[in-house]
Every structure is written in structure tokens, then in C-alpha cells.
XYZ file of N, CA, C and O in Angstrom:
536
model
N 13.556 -8.961 -22.908
C 13.260 -9.557 -24.186
C 14.335 -9.062 -25.201
O 14.695 -7.896 -25.193
N 14.814 -9.981 -26.016
C 15.798 -9.662 -27.043
C 15.074 -9.467 -28.373
O 14.354 -10.346 -28.834
N 15.206 -8.257 -28.938
C 14.465 -7.866 -30.150
C 15.431 -7.566 -31.270
O 16.271 -6.682 -31.141
N 15.291 -8.336 -32.353
C 16.102 -8.065 -33.552
C 15.346 -7.115 -34.444
O 14.201 -7.357 -34.790
N 15.975 -6.037 -34.862
C 15.362 -5.037 -35.741
C 15.659 -5.337 -37.183
O 16.832 -5.487 -37.557
N 14.637 -5.416 -37.976
C 14.780 -5.634 -39.415
C 15.156 -4.307 -40.097
O 14.952 -3.228 -39.511
N 15.671 -4.374 -41.278
C 16.144 -3.214 -42.000
C 15.075 -2.157 -42.175
O 15.330 -0.953 -41.997
N 13.858 -2.569 -42.465
C 12.812 -1.567 -42.702
C 12.475 -0.769 -41.441
O 12.082 0.392 -41.501
N 12.689 -1.354 -40.281
C 12.485 -0.623 -38.999
C 13.591 0.437 -38.877
O 13.309 1.573 -38.460
N 14.820 0.058 -39.250
C 15.930 1.028 -39.190
C 15.700 2.195 -40.127
O 15.929 3.328 -39.762
N 15.246 1.885 -41.345
C 15.012 2.949 -42.316
C 13.888 3.866 -41.833
O 14.035 5.108 -41.878
N 12.809 3.290 -41.338
C 11.691 4.117 -40.838
C 12.122 5.002 -39.700
O 11.731 6.181 -39.628
N 12.950 4.487 -38.810
C 13.349 5.215 -37.616
C 14.376 6.266 -37.900
O 14.276 7.426 -37.504
N 15.431 5.869 -38.595
C 16.564 6.752 -38.724
C 16.672 7.545 -40.028
O 17.180 8.622 -40.050
N 16.165 6.996 -41.114
C 16.197 7.742 -42.375
C 14.940 8.520 -42.645
O 14.971 9.660 -43.154
N 13.785 7.952 -42.276
C 12.501 8.623 -42.504
C 11.975 9.320 -41.236
O 10.967 9.973 -41.290
N 12.713 9.137 -40.130
C 12.402 9.811 -38.876
C 11.002 9.548 -38.353
O 10.281 10.462 -37.943
N 10.583 8.302 -38.387
C 9.261 7.897 -37.842
C 9.294 8.037 -36.307
O 9.961 7.281 -35.636
N 8.556 8.998 -35.815
C 8.529 9.218 -34.365
C 7.802 8.087 -33.649
O 8.162 7.755 -32.513
N 6.810 7.493 -34.270
C 6.062 6.427 -33.587
C 6.998 5.189 -33.360
O 6.951 4.607 -32.293
N 7.793 4.844 -34.359
C 8.676 3.711 -34.161
C 9.846 4.068 -33.193
O 10.185 3.292 -32.344
N 10.344 5.281 -33.314
C 11.356 5.718 -32.405
C 10.852 5.701 -30.960
O 11.564 5.232 -30.062
N 9.636 6.149 -30.772
C 9.012 6.114 -29.400
C 8.864 4.693 -28.903
O 9.075 4.396 -27.719
N 8.490 3.764 -29.805
C 8.382 2.366 -29.441
C 9.740 1.798 -29.016
O 9.836 1.135 -27.980
N 10.769 2.096 -29.781
C 12.101 1.597 -29.421
C 12.580 2.186 -28.101
O 13.170 1.492 -27.274
N 12.297 3.482 -27.907
C 12.659 4.123 -26.651
C 11.933 3.454 -25.456
O 12.534 3.228 -24.392
N 10.659 3.116 -25.685
C 9.870 2.449 -24.637
C 10.464 1.022 -24.353
O 10.557 0.634 -23.199
N 10.846 0.352 -25.374
C 11.468 -0.979 -25.212
C 12.712 -0.859 -24.319
O 12.919 -1.631 -23.374
N 13.535 0.120 -24.617
C 14.771 0.317 -23.855
C 14.468 0.689 -22.407
O 15.025 0.174 -21.459
N 13.480 1.608 -22.262
C 13.066 2.009 -20.937
C 12.570 0.856 -20.077
O 12.798 0.805 -18.859
N 11.910 -0.118 -20.700
C 11.406 -1.265 -19.980
C 12.423 -2.380 -19.830
O 12.093 -3.473 -19.364
N 13.650 -2.129 -20.272
C 14.723 -3.096 -20.056
C 14.902 -4.149 -21.192
O 15.681 -5.084 -21.019
N 14.189 -3.966 -22.266
C 14.386 -4.905 -23.400
C 15.664 -4.548 -24.124
O 16.130 -3.409 -24.114
N 16.258 -5.540 -24.781
C 17.500 -5.334 -25.499
C 17.249 -5.306 -27.026
O 16.546 -6.182 -27.554
N 17.776 -4.314 -27.694
C 17.616 -4.168 -29.173
C 18.892 -4.621 -29.830
O 19.995 -4.311 -29.397
N 18.694 -5.335 -30.969
C 19.835 -5.877 -31.689
C 19.692 -5.586 -33.181
O 18.579 -5.559 -33.698
N 20.822 -5.409 -33.822
C 20.887 -5.282 -35.280
C 21.951 -6.265 -35.749
O 23.032 -6.367 -35.109
N 21.691 -6.978 -36.832
C 22.730 -7.884 -37.318
C 23.491 -7.260 -38.451
O 23.107 -6.246 -39.050
N 24.603 -7.891 -38.759
C 25.482 -7.390 -39.813
C 24.819 -7.385 -41.172
O 24.998 -6.481 -41.964
N 23.959 -8.348 -41.415
C 23.239 -8.433 -42.700
C 22.321 -7.220 -42.877
O 22.274 -6.602 -43.949
N 21.565 -6.894 -41.832
C 20.654 -5.753 -41.925
C 21.414 -4.425 -42.055
O 20.947 -3.516 -42.767
N 22.562 -4.321 -41.392
C 23.372 -3.072 -41.573
C 23.867 -2.949 -42.996
O 23.838 -1.850 -43.565
N 24.294 -4.045 -43.620
C 24.695 -4.005 -45.012
C 23.547 -3.692 -45.936
O 23.688 -2.894 -46.871
N 22.384 -4.289 -45.653
C 21.194 -4.008 -46.444
C 20.773 -2.541 -46.293
O 20.395 -1.897 -47.242
N 20.891 -2.025 -45.060
C 20.565 -0.633 -44.830
C 21.461 0.296 -45.668
O 20.984 1.214 -46.325
N 22.723 -0.011 -45.678
C 23.672 0.777 -46.464
C 23.286 0.760 -47.954
O 23.275 1.778 -48.643
N 22.932 -0.452 -48.481
C 22.521 -0.568 -49.861
C 21.259 0.253 -50.184
O 21.175 0.930 -51.191
N 20.263 0.125 -49.302
C 18.997 0.842 -49.517
C 19.215 2.357 -49.463
O 18.708 3.096 -50.310
N 19.982 2.815 -48.470
C 20.266 4.259 -48.385
C 20.958 4.766 -49.611
O 20.655 5.860 -50.113
N 21.907 3.985 -50.120
C 22.650 4.413 -51.288
C 21.754 4.489 -52.517
O 21.888 5.417 -53.327
N 20.824 3.520 -52.653
C 19.970 3.487 -53.849
C 18.794 4.459 -53.789
O 18.390 5.017 -54.791
N 18.248 4.713 -52.587
C 17.009 5.474 -52.487
C 17.236 6.885 -51.957
O 16.413 7.755 -52.219
N 18.274 7.055 -51.159
C 18.562 8.387 -50.582
C 19.917 8.782 -51.094
O 20.935 8.251 -50.649
N 19.972 9.731 -51.989
C 21.197 10.030 -52.683
C 22.132 10.965 -51.978
O 23.207 11.266 -52.466
N 21.765 11.435 -50.820
C 22.601 12.318 -50.036
C 23.599 11.460 -49.244
O 23.300 10.971 -48.172
N 24.810 11.303 -49.798
C 25.794 10.411 -49.212
C 26.147 10.841 -47.782
O 26.275 10.023 -46.890
N 26.289 12.142 -47.568
C 26.626 12.666 -46.272
C 25.552 12.282 -45.231
O 25.869 11.870 -44.115
N 24.288 12.397 -45.634
C 23.197 12.044 -44.751
C 23.229 10.539 -44.503
O 22.944 10.092 -43.371
N 23.497 9.722 -45.522
C 23.551 8.276 -45.352
C 24.591 7.874 -44.322
O 24.359 7.053 -43.477
N 25.771 8.451 -44.453
C 26.861 8.159 -43.500
C 26.448 8.593 -42.110
O 26.654 7.855 -41.130
N 25.816 9.749 -42.007
C 25.339 10.233 -40.698
C 24.295 9.293 -40.113
O 24.332 9.015 -38.902
N 23.392 8.781 -40.937
C 22.389 7.851 -40.450
C 23.029 6.601 -39.912
O 22.695 6.143 -38.810
N 23.925 6.012 -40.660
C 24.561 4.769 -40.202
C 25.405 5.038 -38.971
O 25.364 4.224 -37.996
N 26.102 6.131 -38.895
C 26.908 6.460 -37.711
C 26.011 6.658 -36.494
O 26.364 6.253 -35.384
N 24.836 7.298 -36.676
C 23.935 7.484 -35.553
C 23.444 6.161 -34.991
O 23.240 6.010 -33.785
N 23.208 5.182 -35.849
C 22.778 3.868 -35.403
C 23.906 3.170 -34.675
O 23.731 2.618 -33.610
N 25.092 3.220 -35.243
C 26.232 2.504 -34.628
C 26.675 3.133 -33.314
O 27.273 2.418 -32.504
N 26.341 4.384 -33.102
C 26.738 5.045 -31.858
C 25.738 4.891 -30.734
O 26.011 5.321 -29.604
N 24.614 4.226 -31.005
C 23.597 4.061 -29.956
C 24.084 3.099 -28.914
O 24.359 1.934 -29.205
N 24.193 3.533 -27.646
C 24.623 2.586 -26.617
C 23.598 1.526 -26.294
O 23.900 0.508 -25.714
N 22.356 1.752 -26.656
C 21.277 0.847 -26.339
C 21.034 -0.225 -27.375
O 20.140 -1.048 -27.224
N 21.808 -0.206 -28.436
C 21.636 -1.207 -29.489
C 22.919 -2.009 -29.592
O 24.024 -1.489 -29.659
N 22.761 -3.330 -29.601
C 23.920 -4.243 -29.740
C 23.946 -4.815 -31.158
O 22.914 -4.992 -31.765
N 25.133 -5.173 -31.585
C 25.302 -5.747 -32.894
C 25.609 -7.230 -32.725
O 26.331 -7.655 -31.880
N 24.997 -8.039 -33.643
C 25.245 -9.450 -33.676
C 25.639 -9.838 -35.082
O 25.340 -9.128 -36.045
N 26.325 -10.928 -35.182
C 26.741 -11.417 -36.486
C 26.113 -12.796 -36.711
O 25.855 -13.523 -35.777
N 25.904 -13.079 -37.976
C 25.266 -14.356 -38.269
C 26.053 -15.052 -39.367
O 26.689 -14.405 -40.227
N 26.047 -16.341 -39.295
C 26.722 -17.195 -40.302
C 25.789 -17.341 -41.490
O 24.738 -17.930 -41.375
N 26.185 -16.790 -42.662
C 25.294 -16.876 -43.842
C 25.046 -18.295 -44.337
O 24.104 -18.536 -45.059
N 25.859 -19.270 -43.872
C 25.644 -20.618 -44.323
C 24.514 -21.299 -43.531
O 23.969 -22.320 -43.940
N 24.156 -20.733 -42.381
C 23.047 -21.307 -41.582
C 21.742 -20.882 -42.197
O 21.457 -19.697 -42.398
N 20.906 -21.852 -42.512
C 19.619 -21.583 -43.087
C 18.520 -21.956 -42.102
O 18.652 -22.881 -41.338
N 17.430 -21.195 -42.159
C 16.332 -21.473 -41.229
C 15.390 -22.546 -41.752
O 14.515 -22.989 -41.043
N 15.550 -22.941 -43.002
C 14.748 -23.989 -43.638
C 13.267 -23.666 -43.577
O 12.430 -24.516 -43.335
N 12.935 -22.414 -43.752
C 11.543 -21.996 -43.820
C 11.198 -21.708 -45.287
O 12.063 -21.354 -46.085
N 9.983 -21.857 -45.615
C 9.521 -21.598 -46.983
C 9.263 -20.104 -47.100
O 8.173 -19.650 -46.849
N 10.303 -19.355 -47.459
C 10.175 -17.913 -47.595
C 10.291 -17.528 -49.087
O 11.037 -18.133 -49.829
N 9.550 -16.507 -49.442
C 9.541 -16.026 -50.823
C 10.846 -15.321 -51.169
O 11.398 -15.487 -52.270
N 11.361 -14.551 -50.263
C 12.555 -13.726 -50.498
C 13.738 -14.307 -49.712
O 13.663 -14.431 -48.505
N 14.799 -14.593 -50.412
C 15.996 -15.199 -49.760
C 16.547 -14.264 -48.685
O 17.117 -14.728 -47.697
N 16.361 -12.962 -48.849
C 16.836 -12.018 -47.840
C 16.114 -12.231 -46.519
O 16.695 -12.083 -45.458
N 14.852 -12.568 -46.603
C 14.083 -12.797 -45.407
C 14.598 -14.035 -44.640
O 14.591 -14.088 -43.418
N 15.039 -15.024 -45.361
C 15.585 -16.232 -44.719
C 16.806 -15.862 -43.881
O 17.010 -16.372 -42.757
N 17.635 -14.979 -44.400
C 18.824 -14.536 -43.655
C 18.449 -13.862 -42.344
O 19.065 -14.107 -41.301
N 17.408 -13.065 -42.366
C 16.975 -12.339 -41.167
C 16.410 -13.339 -40.124
O 16.759 -13.236 -38.949
N 15.574 -14.249 -40.564
C 15.039 -15.258 -39.673
C 16.155 -16.114 -39.086
O 16.220 -16.412 -37.897
N 17.080 -16.537 -39.939
C 18.232 -17.356 -39.483
C 19.037 -16.600 -38.424
O 19.442 -17.181 -37.442
N 19.261 -15.353 -38.646
C 19.990 -14.525 -37.684
C 19.255 -14.445 -36.356
O 19.846 -14.619 -35.291
N 17.958 -14.224 -36.400
C 17.146 -14.171 -35.178
C 17.205 -15.477 -34.405
O 17.389 -15.470 -33.175
N 17.112 -16.577 -35.094
C 17.178 -17.898 -34.438
C 18.549 -18.194 -33.914
O 18.726 -18.625 -32.785
N 19.571 -17.974 -34.712
C 20.969 -18.296 -34.335
C 21.403 -17.440 -33.146
O 22.162 -17.916 -32.294
N 20.886 -16.231 -33.044
C 21.280 -15.332 -31.952
C 20.283 -15.336 -30.818
O 20.321 -14.491 -29.922
N 19.368 -16.302 -30.827
C 18.413 -16.557 -29.759
C 17.579 -15.319 -29.399
O 17.428 -14.983 -28.215
N 17.051 -14.688 -30.424
C 16.189 -13.538 -30.189
C 14.807 -13.985 -29.742
O 14.379 -15.115 -30.036
N 14.135 -13.151 -28.999
C 12.803 -13.425 -28.537
C 11.739 -12.952 -29.564
O 10.657 -13.531 -29.656
N 12.092 -11.896 -30.287
C 11.185 -11.308 -31.256
C 11.964 -10.743 -32.433
O 13.075 -10.218 -32.283
N 11.363 -10.842 -33.620
C 11.860 -10.148 -34.810
C 10.855 -9.020 -35.093
O 9.694 -9.257 -35.290
N 11.367 -7.780 -35.068
C 10.507 -6.594 -35.304
C 10.684 -6.172 -36.752
O 11.792 -5.848 -37.190
N 9.574 -6.161 -37.510
C 9.659 -5.846 -38.924
C 8.343 -5.222 -39.412
O 7.338 -5.324 -38.728
N 8.432 -4.616 -40.568
C 7.225 -4.181 -41.269
C 7.038 -4.927 -42.573
O 6.113 -4.636 -43.363
N 7.887 -5.922 -42.812
C 7.890 -6.684 -44.043
C 6.681 -7.637 -44.048
O 6.544 -8.512 -43.241
N 5.827 -7.441 -45.036
C 4.574 -8.207 -45.115
C 4.847 -9.708 -45.322
O 4.132 -10.534 -44.787
N 5.858 -10.050 -46.084
C 6.188 -11.470 -46.298
C 6.580 -12.109 -44.963
O 6.150 -13.244 -44.663
N 7.383 -11.437 -44.186
C 7.806 -11.981 -42.899
C 6.610 -12.045 -41.934
O 6.453 -13.042 -41.226
N 5.791 -11.018 -41.960
C 4.706 -10.950 -40.998
C 3.635 -12.024 -41.224
O 2.938 -12.419 -40.314
N 3.538 -12.503 -42.436
C 2.539 -13.538 -42.776
C 3.134 -14.944 -42.775
O 2.409 -15.910 -43.032
N 4.401 -15.075 -42.488
C 5.088 -16.370 -42.482
C 4.591 -17.221 -41.343
O 4.479 -16.788 -40.209
N 4.288 -18.457 -41.652
C 3.789 -19.417 -40.656
C 4.961 -20.269 -40.153
O 5.888 -20.541 -40.891
N 4.905 -20.702 -38.935
C 5.883 -21.623 -38.340
C 7.326 -21.136 -38.425
O 8.228 -21.878 -38.774
N 7.560 -19.897 -38.046
C 8.917 -19.338 -38.102
C 9.745 -19.654 -36.877
O 10.953 -19.380 -36.849
N 9.169 -20.264 -35.857
C 9.867 -20.636 -34.605
C 10.317 -19.404 -33.826
O 11.127 -19.553 -32.913
N 9.836 -18.238 -34.197
C 10.124 -17.015 -33.459
C 8.970 -16.042 -33.729
O 8.484 -16.008 -34.857
N 8.499 -15.336 -32.746
C 7.471 -14.355 -32.990
C 7.966 -13.245 -33.934
O 9.071 -12.670 -33.721
N 7.234 -13.011 -34.982
C 7.567 -11.932 -35.954
C 6.464 -10.920 -35.797
O 5.291 -11.193 -36.143
N 6.851 -9.734 -35.294
C 5.844 -8.719 -34.965
C 6.060 -7.421 -35.728
O 7.225 -7.053 -35.996
N 4.985 -6.692 -36.019
C 5.123 -5.345 -36.520
C 5.117 -4.400 -35.313
O 4.871 -4.821 -34.174
N 5.418 -3.134 -35.485
C 5.517 -2.222 -34.340
C 4.250 -2.177 -33.487
O 4.324 -2.164 -32.256
N 3.085 -2.156 -34.113
C 1.815 -2.101 -33.345
C 1.667 -3.327 -32.487
O 1.247 -3.223 -31.329
N 1.983 -4.516 -33.000
C 1.870 -5.742 -32.232
C 2.875 -5.765 -31.077
O 2.536 -6.242 -29.999
N 4.088 -5.281 -31.332
C 5.077 -5.257 -30.266
C 4.618 -4.313 -29.174
O 4.809 -4.611 -27.985
N 4.026 -3.211 -29.529
C 3.516 -2.254 -28.521
C 2.528 -2.955 -27.594
O 2.518 -2.705 -26.371
N 1.684 -3.850 -28.131
C 0.736 -4.565 -27.308
C 1.405 -5.591 -26.415
O 0.842 -5.934 -25.361
N 2.545 -6.083 -26.806
C 3.231 -7.124 -26.033
C 4.051 -6.512 -24.887
O 4.124 -7.103 -23.792
N 4.689 -5.376 -25.130
C 5.552 -4.830 -24.085
C 4.740 -4.083 -23.065
O 5.082 -3.830 -21.996
């Protein structure tokens, strides 16, 4: 299964050190699933870390630790491609578009707007739901 990680999953795992999400991602890898991060989420992660976590050295370390993971692949998305979904937040449209364009099987997020979105053409799951699927 190809799983695209949303920014809030990255923040929970690497900046806030959520062991439950880290354990879930480790289990996904152990079971042969592929984890992906797109360029948009990496840029958003950098912005969030800069605004909310003021320790620049730690922020750089966090981003480097993600980029050095051999089990995570990076994908790029064309910002001009729109998913044509009725989303409240334009940032969410970019994430869904990336998941669709890169043929992901699942979008993993904690974003309530994304989780309640209807007809996204891709399963959008929170960590607890993904745990039940894998």
C-alpha cells in the first residue's frame, strides 16, 4: 500500500515525538507498505516548524532526520493540478491532488477537514483507522 503522509503526521512524529504514530509508521514499513512525503508537505512542515518551534537547530535536525529515512520516498506534485473537490482549505486541495496524481492508496492525516471530506476518490484515514486497515 502506498501511503502519503500529511504534514500534521510529520509534526506529530518528528517534532512532537508521538510514539504511537511512530510505532504505526514502523509497523507499516515492517508490513511492506511504502511511505511517501510530497514536496508541498515538506515546505509546509518547514513553515510550521519555523513559526511554532523557535529552535532553528532542532528544526533543521527534524527535517534532516525525515529526509534521511531510507523507508520514506519523496514525490513531487504539479501545483496546477487541482482535485476539483469542495475543500474548505486550499492547502488541503494540494494534498489531495498530490495523493491522486501520485497514485497513493491512502492519505494519512489528522486534519479534521480532510477526514470529513466526502467523495475524495482516495481513502483519507487517521492513524487509528489506518491501524485497523493494516
